[in-house]
Structures are given as C-alpha cells and as structure tokens.
Coordinates of C-alpha atoms in Angstrom, one line a residue:
M1 CA 24.9 -64.6 9.7
K2 CA 27.7 -65.3 7.1
S3 CA 27.0 -67.3 3.9
N4 CA 29.4 -69.6 1.9
Q5 CA 27.2 -69.5 -1.1
K6 CA 28.2 -68.2 -4.6
V7 CA 26.1 -65.6 -6.6
L8 CA 26.6 -64.8 -10.3
I9 CA 25.3 -61.4 -11.3
A10 CA 24.7 -60.0 -14.8
E11 CA 24.5 -56.2 -14.8
D12 CA 25.7 -53.7 -17.4
S13 CA 25.5 -50.7 -15.1
P14 CA 28.8 -50.4 -13.1
T15 CA 27.1 -48.5 -10.3
Q16 CA 24.3 -50.9 -9.8
A17 CA 26.6 -53.9 -10.2
L18 CA 29.0 -52.5 -7.5
H19 CA 26.1 -51.8 -5.1
L20 CA 24.7 -55.3 -5.5
Q21 CA 28.1 -56.9 -5.2
M22 CA 28.9 -54.9 -2.0
I23 CA 25.7 -55.9 -0.2
L24 CA 26.1 -59.5 -1.2
E25 CA 29.7 -59.7 0.0
E26 CA 28.8 -58.0 3.3
R27 CA 26.5 -61.0 3.9
G28 CA 29.4 -63.4 3.1
Y29 CA 28.4 -64.4 -0.5
E30 CA 31.1 -65.0 -3.1
V31 CA 30.2 -62.9 -6.2
L32 CA 31.0 -63.3 -9.9
H33 CA 30.0 -60.5 -12.2
G34 CA 29.4 -60.3 -16.0
L35 CA 28.5 -57.1 -17.9
N36 CA 25.9 -58.9 -19.9
G37 CA 24.3 -62.3 -20.5
E38 CA 27.1 -63.4 -22.8
E39 CA 29.9 -62.6 -20.3
A40 CA 27.9 -64.3 -17.5
M41 CA 27.5 -67.5 -19.7
V42 CA 31.3 -67.6 -20.0
L43 CA 31.8 -67.2 -16.2
L44 CA 29.2 -70.0 -15.8
D45 CA 31.2 -72.3 -18.0
E46 CA 34.6 -71.5 -16.5
N47 CA 33.6 -71.8 -12.8
D48 CA 31.7 -74.1 -10.5
P49 CA 28.0 -73.6 -10.7
P50 CA 26.7 -70.7 -8.5
D51 CA 24.0 -71.2 -5.9
I52 CA 21.9 -68.4 -7.5
I53 CA 21.9 -66.1 -10.5
I54 CA 20.7 -62.5 -10.4
S55 CA 20.4 -60.8 -13.8
D56 CA 19.3 -57.4 -15.1
I57 CA 16.9 -57.7 -18.1
V58 CA 18.0 -54.8 -20.3
M59 CA 21.6 -55.5 -21.3
P60 CA 23.6 -55.3 -24.5
I61 CA 24.6 -58.3 -26.6
M62 CA 22.5 -60.7 -24.6
D63 CA 19.6 -59.6 -22.4
G64 CA 18.4 -61.2 -19.2
Y65 CA 15.6 -63.2 -20.9
E66 CA 17.9 -64.9 -23.4
F67 CA 20.5 -65.5 -20.6
C68 CA 17.8 -67.1 -18.4
S69 CA 16.5 -69.3 -21.3
R70 CA 20.0 -70.6 -22.0
V71 CA 20.6 -71.4 -18.3
K72 CA 17.3 -73.2 -18.0
G73 CA 17.8 -75.0 -21.3
N74 CA 21.0 -76.6 -20.1
D75 CA 20.6 -79.8 -18.0
K76 CA 23.8 -78.8 -16.0
T77 CA 22.4 -75.4 -14.9
R78 CA 18.6 -75.5 -15.1
E79 CA 18.2 -76.2 -11.4
I80 CA 20.1 -72.9 -10.5
P81 CA 17.5 -70.4 -9.1
F82 CA 17.3 -67.4 -11.5
I83 CA 16.2 -63.9 -10.4
L84 CA 15.4 -61.2 -12.9
L85 CA 15.8 -57.5 -11.9
T86 CA 13.1 -55.5 -13.6
Q87 CA 11.0 -52.3 -13.5
L88 CA 7.9 -54.5 -13.9
S89 CA 6.5 -51.6 -16.0
N90 CA 4.8 -54.0 -18.5
P91 CA 2.6 -57.1 -18.0
D92 CA 4.6 -58.7 -20.9
D93 CA 7.5 -58.9 -18.5
V94 CA 5.7 -61.6 -16.5
I95 CA 4.9 -63.7 -19.6
R96 CA 8.5 -63.4 -21.0
G97 CA 9.8 -64.3 -17.5
L98 CA 7.7 -67.4 -17.5
Q99 CA 8.8 -68.3 -21.1
S100 CA 12.5 -67.9 -20.2
G101 CA 12.1 -70.0 -17.0
A102 CA 12.9 -67.4 -14.4
D103 CA 12.2 -68.2 -10.8
N104 CA 11.6 -64.8 -9.3
F105 CA 11.3 -61.1 -10.1
I106 CA 12.8 -58.3 -8.0
S107 CA 11.6 -54.8 -8.9
K108 CA 14.1 -51.9 -9.1
P109 CA 14.9 -50.0 -6.9
Y110 CA 14.9 -52.6 -4.1
S111 CA 15.9 -52.5 -0.5
E112 CA 18.6 -54.8 1.0
E113 CA 16.1 -56.4 3.3
F114 CA 13.7 -57.1 0.4
L115 CA 16.5 -58.7 -1.7
F116 CA 17.6 -61.1 1.0
D117 CA 14.0 -62.0 1.8
R118 CA 13.6 -63.1 -1.8
I119 CA 16.9 -65.0 -1.9
T120 CA 15.9 -66.9 1.3
D121 CA 12.5 -67.8 -0.1
I122 CA 14.0 -69.0 -3.4
M123 CA 16.6 -71.2 -1.7
L124 CA 14.0 -72.8 0.5
N125 CA 11.7 -73.5 -2.5
R126 CA 14.7 -75.0 -4.3
E127 CA 14.9 -77.7 -1.6
I128 CA 11.2 -78.4 -1.9
R129 CA 11.5 -78.8 -5.7
R130 CA 14.3 -81.3 -5.3
R131 CA 12.0 -83.5 -3.1
S132 CA 9.0 -83.1 -5.4
P133 CA 8.1 -85.3 -8.5
N134 CA 8.5 -83.9 -12.0
L135 CA 6.1 -81.0 -12.2
D136 CA 7.0 -79.8 -15.7
I137 CA 4.0 -78.7 -17.8
T138 CA 3.5 -77.3 -21.3
M139 CA 0.6 -74.9 -22.0
E140 CA -0.5 -72.3 -24.5
I141 CA -2.1 -69.1 -23.3
Y142 CA -3.4 -65.9 -25.0
F143 CA -2.4 -62.6 -23.5
G144 CA -2.7 -59.1 -25.0
G145 CA -4.0 -60.6 -28.3
Q146 CA -1.0 -62.8 -28.7
K147 CA -0.4 -66.6 -28.2
Y148 CA 2.3 -67.8 -25.9
K149 CA 3.7 -71.3 -25.3
L150 CA 5.0 -71.9 -21.8
N151 CA 7.3 -74.8 -20.9
S152 CA 7.6 -74.4 -17.2
N153 CA 7.6 -76.2 -13.9
R154 CA 4.5 -75.6 -11.8
M155 CA 6.6 -74.5 -8.8
Q156 CA 8.5 -72.1 -11.0
I157 CA 5.2 -70.6 -12.3
L158 CA 3.9 -70.2 -8.7
D159 CA 7.2 -68.7 -7.5
L160 CA 7.2 -66.1 -10.3
L161 CA 3.6 -65.1 -9.9
L162 CA 3.9 -64.8 -6.2
S163 CA 7.1 -62.7 -6.5
T164 CA 5.2 -60.4 -9.0
Y165 CA 2.4 -60.0 -6.4
Y166 CA 4.9 -59.4 -3.6
N167 CA 6.7 -56.8 -5.6
A168 CA 3.5 -55.0 -6.2
I169 CA 2.6 -55.0 -2.5
N170 CA 6.1 -53.7 -1.6
K171 CA 5.9 -50.9 -4.1
N172 CA 2.4 -50.0 -2.9
K173 CA 3.7 -49.7 0.7
E174 CA 6.6 -47.6 -0.5
L175 CA 4.1 -45.2 -2.2
E176 CA 2.0 -45.1 1.0
D177 CA 5.1 -44.2 3.1
K178 CA 6.1 -41.5 0.6
N179 CA 2.5 -40.1 0.6
L180 CA 2.5 -40.0 4.4
E181 CA 5.9 -38.3 4.4
L182 CA 4.6 -35.7 1.9
K183 CA 1.6 -35.1 4.1
K184 CA 3.8 -34.5 7.2
L185 CA 6.0 -32.2 5.2
H186 CA 3.0 -30.3 4.0
K187 CA 1.7 -29.9 7.5
E188 CA 5.1 -28.8 8.8
L189 CA 5.3 -26.3 6.0
K190 CA 1.9 -24.9 6.9
I191 CA 3.0 -24.5 10.5
R192 CA 6.3 -22.9 9.5
N193 CA 4.4 -20.5 7.2
L194 CA 2.2 -19.5 10.1
Q195 CA 5.2 -19.1 12.4
L196 CA 6.8 -16.8 9.8
K197 CA 3.6 -14.8 9.5
K198 CA 3.6 -14.4 13.2
I199 CA 7.2 -13.2 13.3
N200 CA 6.5 -10.7 10.5
D201 CA 3.1 -9.3 11.6
E202 CA 2.0 -10.3 15.0
E203 CA 4.8 -10.1 17.5
E204 CA 3.8 -6.8 19.2
F205 CA 1.6 -7.0 22.3
D206 CA 1.0 -5.6 25.7
L207 CA 3.0 -7.7 28.2
V208 CA 1.2 -6.3 31.3
S209 CA -2.2 -7.3 30.0
C210 CA -0.9 -10.7 28.9
L211 CA 0.7 -11.5 32.3
K212 CA -2.3 -10.2 34.2
H213 CA -4.6 -12.6 32.4
H214 CA -2.2 -15.5 32.9
I215 CA -1.8 -14.8 36.6
E216 CA -5.6 -14.8 37.0
L217 CA -5.7 -18.3 35.6
N218 CA -3.0 -19.5 38.0
N219 CA -4.7 -17.9 40.9
T220 CA -7.5 -20.5 40.4
L221 CA -4.9 -23.2 40.9
G222 CA -3.4 -21.4 43.9
A223 CA -6.7 -21.4 45.6
Q224 CA -6.4 -25.1 46.2
K225 CA -3.6 -24.4 48.7
N226 CA -5.0 -20.9 49.7
I227 CA -2.1 -19.2 47.9
T228 CA -2.7 -15.8 46.3
I229 CA -0.7 -14.4 43.5
Y230 CA -0.2 -10.6 43.5
F231 CA 0.8 -8.6 40.4
G232 CA 2.8 -5.4 40.6
H233 CA 3.7 -3.3 37.5
S234 CA 5.3 0.1 37.0
R235 CA 3.2 0.8 33.9
E236 CA -0.4 0.1 32.9
K237 CA 0.7 -0.8 29.4
L238 CA 4.0 -2.2 28.2
I239 CA 4.3 -3.0 24.5
V240 CA 7.0 -5.6 23.7
F241 CA 8.1 -7.5 20.6
A242 CA 8.2 -11.2 21.6
D243 CA 6.5 -14.6 21.2
R244 CA 3.4 -14.2 23.4
N245 CA 2.8 -17.9 23.8
K246 CA 6.4 -18.7 24.6
L247 CA 6.4 -16.0 27.4
K248 CA 3.2 -17.5 28.7
Q249 CA 5.0 -20.8 28.9
V250 CA 7.8 -19.2 30.9
M251 CA 5.3 -17.6 33.3
D252 CA 3.3 -20.8 33.6
N253 CA 6.4 -22.8 34.6
L254 CA 7.6 -20.2 37.1
L255 CA 4.2 -19.7 38.7
S256 CA 3.6 -23.5 38.7
N257 CA 6.9 -24.0 40.6
A258 CA 6.1 -21.2 43.0
L259 CA 2.7 -22.8 43.9
K260 CA 4.2 -26.3 43.9
Y261 CA 7.0 -25.5 46.5
S262 CA 5.1 -23.0 48.6
E263 CA 3.3 -23.9 51.9
R264 CA -0.4 -23.3 52.3
N265 CA -1.7 -19.9 53.2
T266 CA 1.3 -18.0 51.7
K267 CA 1.7 -15.4 48.9
V268 CA 3.4 -15.2 45.5
H269 CA 4.3 -11.8 44.1
V270 CA 5.0 -11.0 40.4
Y271 CA 6.7 -7.7 39.6
I272 CA 7.3 -6.3 36.1
S273 CA 9.5 -3.3 35.5
V274 CA 11.4 -1.5 32.8
L275 CA 15.2 -1.2 33.0
E276 CA 17.2 0.8 30.5
K277 CA 17.0 -1.6 27.5
E278 CA 15.2 -4.6 29.2
V279 CA 12.0 -5.6 30.7
Q280 CA 12.5 -7.5 33.9
V281 CA 10.0 -9.9 35.5
V282 CA 10.4 -11.3 39.0
V283 CA 8.4 -14.2 40.6
N284 CA 8.8 -14.1 44.3
D285 CA 7.5 -17.0 46.5
Q286 CA 7.4 -17.8 50.2
G287 CA 8.4 -21.4 49.7
K288 CA 11.0 -23.6 51.2
G289 CA 13.9 -22.1 49.3
I290 CA 16.7 -23.9 47.4
P291 CA 20.0 -24.9 49.1
A292 CA 22.9 -22.7 47.9
K293 CA 24.9 -25.7 46.5
E294 CA 21.9 -26.6 44.3
V295 CA 21.0 -23.2 42.9
G296 CA 23.5 -23.4 40.1
E297 CA 22.2 -26.8 38.9
I298 CA 18.5 -26.1 38.5
F299 CA 18.6 -25.0 34.9
K300 CA 20.3 -28.3 33.8
P301 CA 18.3 -31.1 32.2
F302 CA 16.7 -33.7 34.5
V303 CA 18.1 -32.1 37.6
T304 CA 15.7 -32.0 40.6
T305 CA 16.6 -30.4 43.9
S306 CA 16.4 -31.9 47.3
V307 CA 13.4 -29.7 48.0
K308 CA 10.1 -31.5 47.7
P309 CA 6.7 -30.1 46.6
T310 CA 4.5 -29.3 49.6
A311 CA 1.4 -31.3 48.3
G312 CA 3.2 -34.2 46.5
E313 CA 3.1 -32.6 43.1
K314 CA 5.3 -34.2 40.4
S315 CA 8.4 -32.7 38.8
T316 CA 10.3 -33.9 35.7
G317 CA 13.3 -31.6 36.0
L318 CA 12.7 -30.4 32.4
G319 CA 10.6 -27.2 32.9
L320 CA 13.3 -24.8 33.8
V321 CA 15.5 -26.0 31.0
S322 CA 12.8 -25.0 28.5
V323 CA 12.3 -21.7 30.3
K324 CA 16.0 -20.9 30.1
K325 CA 16.0 -21.8 26.4
I326 CA 13.0 -19.6 25.6
V327 CA 14.4 -16.6 27.5
E328 CA 17.8 -16.9 25.9
T329 CA 16.2 -17.3 22.5
H330 CA 14.6 -13.9 23.1
G331 CA 18.0 -12.4 23.9
G332 CA 17.3 -12.3 27.6
R333 CA 18.7 -13.6 30.8
I334 CA 17.4 -15.7 33.7
W335 CA 18.7 -16.4 37.2
V336 CA 17.5 -17.2 40.7
E337 CA 18.1 -15.9 44.2
S338 CA 17.0 -18.2 47.1
E339 CA 17.3 -18.6 50.8
V340 CA 16.3 -21.8 52.6
G341 CA 13.2 -21.2 54.8
V342 CA 12.5 -17.8 53.2
G343 CA 11.7 -18.5 49.6
S344 CA 13.0 -17.9 46.0
Q345 CA 13.1 -15.1 43.5
F346 CA 13.3 -16.0 39.9
Y347 CA 14.3 -13.2 37.5
F348 CA 14.2 -13.0 33.8
T349 CA 14.6 -10.3 31.2
I350 CA 13.8 -9.7 27.6
P351 CA 15.1 -6.9 25.4
Y352 CA 12.9 -3.7 25.3
Q353 CA 12.8 -0.8 22.9
A354 CA 10.5 2.1 23.7
K355 CA 7.8 2.6 21.2
K356 CA 8.3 5.6 18.9
E357 CA 6.2 8.7 19.7
G358 CA 2.9 8.8 17.8
A359 CA 2.8 5.1 17.1
T360 CA -0.3 3.3 18.5
T361 CA -1.0 -0.4 19.0
D362 CA -4.1 -1.9 20.4
E363 CA -3.3 -5.3 21.8
N364 CA -6.7 -6.6 20.7
D365 CA -5.8 -5.8 17.1
L366 CA -3.3 -8.6 16.9
S367 CA -5.3 -11.2 18.8
E368 CA -8.6 -10.7 17.1
A369 CA -8.1 -9.2 13.6
V370 CA -6.8 -12.3 12.0
F371 CA -9.8 -14.3 13.3
E372 CA -12.8 -12.0 13.0
D373 CA -13.9 -13.7 9.8
D374 CA -13.1 -17.2 10.9
V375 CA -15.5 -17.6 13.9
K376 CA -17.5 -20.8 13.8
D377 CA -20.5 -21.9 15.8
L378 CA -19.2 -25.3 16.8
K379 CA -20.1 -27.7 19.6
V380 CA -16.7 -28.6 21.1
L381 CA -15.6 -31.3 23.5
I382 CA -12.4 -30.6 25.4
A383 CA -10.8 -33.8 26.6
E384 CA -8.1 -32.7 29.0
D385 CA -7.2 -33.8 32.6
E386 CA -4.8 -31.0 33.4
E387 CA -6.6 -28.0 34.8
T388 CA -4.4 -25.2 33.5
S389 CA -4.5 -26.6 30.0
E390 CA -8.2 -27.1 30.2
M391 CA -8.7 -23.4 31.1
Q392 CA -6.5 -22.3 28.3
L393 CA -8.3 -24.4 25.8
S394 CA -11.6 -23.2 27.0
I395 CA -10.6 -19.6 26.5
L396 CA -9.2 -20.5 23.1
A397 CA -12.4 -22.3 22.1
E398 CA -14.6 -19.3 23.0
G399 CA -13.6 -17.8 19.7
F400 CA -15.2 -20.5 17.6
A401 CA -17.6 -22.5 19.9
K402 CA -21.3 -22.1 20.6
E403 CA -21.1 -24.8 23.3
I404 CA -18.2 -26.3 25.2
L405 CA -18.3 -29.7 26.9
H406 CA -15.5 -31.1 29.1
A407 CA -14.1 -34.6 30.0
K408 CA -11.1 -35.4 32.2
T409 CA -10.5 -39.1 31.3
G410 CA -10.5 -41.1 28.1
A411 CA -13.5 -43.1 29.4
D412 CA -15.5 -39.9 30.1
T413 CA -14.6 -38.6 26.7
V414 CA -16.1 -41.7 25.0
E415 CA -19.3 -41.4 27.1
V416 CA -19.8 -37.7 26.5
C417 CA -19.3 -38.2 22.8
R418 CA -21.8 -41.1 22.8
N419 CA -24.4 -39.0 24.6
N420 CA -23.8 -36.0 22.3
P421 CA -23.8 -37.2 18.7
D422 CA -23.9 -33.6 17.4
I423 CA -20.4 -32.7 18.7
D424 CA -18.5 -31.0 15.9
L425 CA -15.0 -31.0 17.3
I426 CA -13.0 -32.9 20.0
L427 CA -9.7 -31.5 21.3
M428 CA -8.2 -34.8 22.5
D429 CA -5.3 -34.9 24.9
I430 CA -3.5 -38.1 24.1
R431 CA -2.2 -38.7 27.6
M432 CA -5.2 -39.0 30.0
P433 CA -6.0 -41.4 32.8
V434 CA -8.1 -44.6 32.7
I435 CA -7.7 -44.9 28.9
D436 CA -5.5 -42.6 26.9
G437 CA -6.5 -40.4 23.9
Y438 CA -5.5 -43.0 21.3
E439 CA -7.8 -45.7 22.7
A440 CA -10.6 -43.1 23.3
T441 CA -10.4 -42.1 19.7
R442 CA -10.5 -45.8 18.5
Q443 CA -13.6 -46.4 20.6
I444 CA -15.3 -43.2 19.3
R445 CA -14.6 -44.1 15.7
Q446 CA -16.7 -47.3 16.2
F447 CA -19.9 -45.3 16.5
N448 CA -19.0 -41.8 15.1
K449 CA -17.0 -41.6 11.9
D450 CA -17.7 -37.9 11.3
V451 CA -16.6 -35.9 14.3
I452 CA -13.4 -34.1 13.8
I453 CA -10.8 -35.2 16.4
I454 CA -7.6 -33.1 16.9
A455 CA -5.0 -34.8 19.0
Q456 CA -2.9 -32.5 21.2
S457 CA 0.0 -33.1 23.6
A458 CA 2.7 -31.1 25.4
V459 CA 5.2 -34.0 25.2
V460 CA 5.9 -34.8 21.5
L461 CA 7.6 -38.1 21.0
G462 CA 8.7 -39.9 17.8
G463 CA 5.7 -41.7 16.4
D464 CA 3.0 -39.8 18.3
Q465 CA 1.6 -38.2 15.2
Q466 CA 1.4 -41.5 13.3
R467 CA -0.2 -43.2 16.3
A468 CA -2.8 -40.5 16.5
T469 CA -3.6 -40.8 12.7
D470 CA -3.7 -44.6 13.0
A471 CA -6.2 -44.3 15.9
G472 CA -8.5 -42.2 13.8
C473 CA -7.6 -38.6 14.6
N474 CA -8.0 -36.1 11.8
D475 CA -5.1 -33.9 12.9
Y476 CA -2.4 -33.4 15.5
I477 CA -1.1 -30.2 17.2
S478 CA 1.5 -29.7 19.9
K479 CA 1.1 -27.6 23.1
P480 CA 1.2 -24.8 23.8
I481 CA -1.5 -24.4 21.2
K482 CA -1.4 -21.1 19.2
K483 CA -4.7 -19.7 18.3
E484 CA -3.7 -18.9 14.7
I485 CA -2.5 -22.4 14.1
I486 CA -5.7 -24.1 15.5
M487 CA -7.9 -21.7 13.6
E488 CA -6.0 -22.6 10.4
I489 CA -6.7 -26.3 11.1
I490 CA -10.3 -25.7 11.9
K491 CA -10.7 -23.7 8.6
E492 CA -9.5 -26.9 6.8
Y493 CA -12.3 -29.0 8.2
F494 CA -15.3 -26.6 8.7

C-alpha cells in the first residue's frame, strides 16, 4: 500500500542513509535527509513538519539524543514521533532515550519488515495520545549509581520501554535462527565428510555378492504374487568401484517395477556380465510390456505409461528418473527393450576396470572394519510401514542392536514405546499411516523424554528436518540410509 507521509532521517553514513531512503520510498514515503542532527534541524525549519523522524544516535556535530531533545523541546515539533536507531549495547541508551523524549528504539541491523511494524505502531499510538489527557510526568530515578531526571509523557515512556523489549526479542530470535542454521551446516558438513571418506576409502566391493543379497530381499516381496527372481552371473566375484548404496537403489527400483508390472506366477531374471570395459546388468520380466511409442518417455520426470500395475500398486513416475541419474553419474548407460504382452528388459552399465594381479580385496573388509569398534547393545524400535525399507533397516540394525522391535503405524509406534520404556533408539519413518512420525514423536515425548528418536524419510521436502526437530526428534537422516552415517550419528548419542 502506498503512503503519502513524509519522513525526516538523520544519518551520517551515506550507505545506511541510502538504504533507509530506498526502502521508505519504495513504500511511497517522501524522504528528507540530513547528515547529522544540525542539518536535520535546518530541514525541519525549512519544510513542512514530517510525519515521523528517524535518527541515528552517533553522529558528528549534533548526535541523535541532542537532536531529539531539541525536537521535543519545541512546541511546534514535540508531537512528531521520533525513532532512535541504536545498537542498544548499553542500558544507559534507554535512560538517555527517555531523557531526550524519544518514542521508540530500533536496533541495528534491522529488517524492512521490523522497521515498518514499528512505524505502524508509532503512528497508531500517536492518534491515541492526541485523544488522551495530558499525561506528562516528572520523576527522578537512580540507575547505575547516577541520578536522572525524566520529563516524559507516560505513553512515551511505555512506548520506549516496549520497543526496547521488542528489539531484544527480535534479536534473540535472530540468534536462534543463526544457531539453527549453524547446526544444519555442521550436520551437512559431517555428512559431506563421511561421503568424502567413502569416496576415498570405501568404494571397492563385490557387486555379485551385493546384488545377490538385494535380490534375496526382493524375493520376499515377490512371494506375495508368487513371482520368483532368478540371478545369473558369469563370475562368482566381481570387484567394482562404485557407490554401493546408490546401485542398490537402482536395483531396488528396477526389481520393484518388474514385480509391480508382472502377472502372478511369473519369473524375473537378473543377469550380470562383464563386457570389455563395462559391467552390464539386465533385469528381464514377464510383465505386460511397454507400448513402443511410450518407451522413449519413461526416463522423463512424472511420466507414467498406460500400463497399470497388476495388483494396484502406486507409481509416482519419479523412480526411473533417479535411476537414470545415478547410472549416468557413475559414467554408465541405461536403456530398455520391451514388447507388449511379452515383457521388458532393462539394461544398465557401469565402468569396469579389471583388478590388478596380486591385489586382494575382501568385501567384508569394507563393510565391517569401520564399525567393529562401534557395535552397541541397544534395544531398537523400527517404525516403518514399507516392507523393503523395514527389512533393510533390520539388517542395518543387527550391527548395533541386541533386540529389535517393529511398528508399522504411528499409533503402533506410540503403543510399543509406552509398553517398552527401556527402548534406547527409535528409527522413525515420518510418513506412516494412521498418525505420521511427527505426531507419534510428539506423543512419545509426553511420557518419554530420554529415548533417542532419529527421523528418516525417502522424500526430503523443505522444512522436514525442522518439523522433525520441533516434534522432538534428536536427529534426521534421509533414505537410503548408509551404515557409516547412521553409526556416526549413534556414536554421537550413545
């Protein structure tokens, strides 16, 4: 909303004066500017009275206190609201502000929103003063061992003291926000350091063993539709340099799609082979197949085909986009061959370099060596409604848990926690049915303040981490969960 009001500012800093003038003029205020109190007094004499005066305190020739005293000592200008810009670093500022007759403090640095909130309050209070009887008082007070005489209006005293309190609250909130930002940066830095450590030291593993284990997990899901996943490989051991968890994510998506779009009582085959400088993985299903005109679209965001899952499973159209990105980040390729009524074959490759003769690597060295001194005997509750994630978390928790409990809804999680007050750790999925992880955490905190709750989610949205913290979670981790990262977090609390 545009304003027709006039503001006189007294500020000796050209940069701060220009900034203040710009934000006032953007709101439609007419602005007069003096470099100090003396110049501002001249402008006050030569122009119609402004609607409000905003003055810095520390200025040459005439400071803000003296400028304010002169304005308030003149019957023609004493009713003009006067704001002092200050660092509020000394309690004496408040006393001197009261002595000079100032109406409000604004603490530097200030936000545009905060400034205009104060201006609005002052102008409203000005109208109240005009309708009120004479409230001028004279009093003597002692502060800091000195005697002060105050000749002020009661409303002015109240306004000034309230503005001091409001400034303190505003600064405290800014400090809290900065502290939260620092905590987030610290946590991100820890995660980045762990990722760098993994890149430098832990990227070598046996792909055959890794995929075999992951296929076994997905066979449990396939059993619901009587679908069996078969694994064929040309070598018993195939050492690659890659991100183990990211490749698991690729396989999980391809296998999940194969099971989702296949009819009951069919088969899925996974083949792994070594080409000249690549490892090639093929996932072959006996599903409905993809129409030829849609094959080229399936790796695009939010694209779903006309083919529907055979058991009503859901699809977001985002999975294959992530798969393509992961494969290409590894320097590989991904494509699909499909025939309607026959099935689909998804291919992906990653670069491969044969291991030099004489070099040996035990895949268990990388997965266990880092954690052999970190194992904890914890009682753990896994709150997770998605079966694959629950199995993965259970396998992960075996490295530090003496007992593992399970819950599939937020309500069940609260009940299990209430019946087991000795639980040490809860891995809390934030998106569960009945009540979500946020609400479950809030309810648990009503009767258990000590249990460590780590929020976890595969879909990371802006504000999720803050919502988890506000609900009472101790920490937050995104899926897929890496063992080294969660172990680092557990070391922080146990």
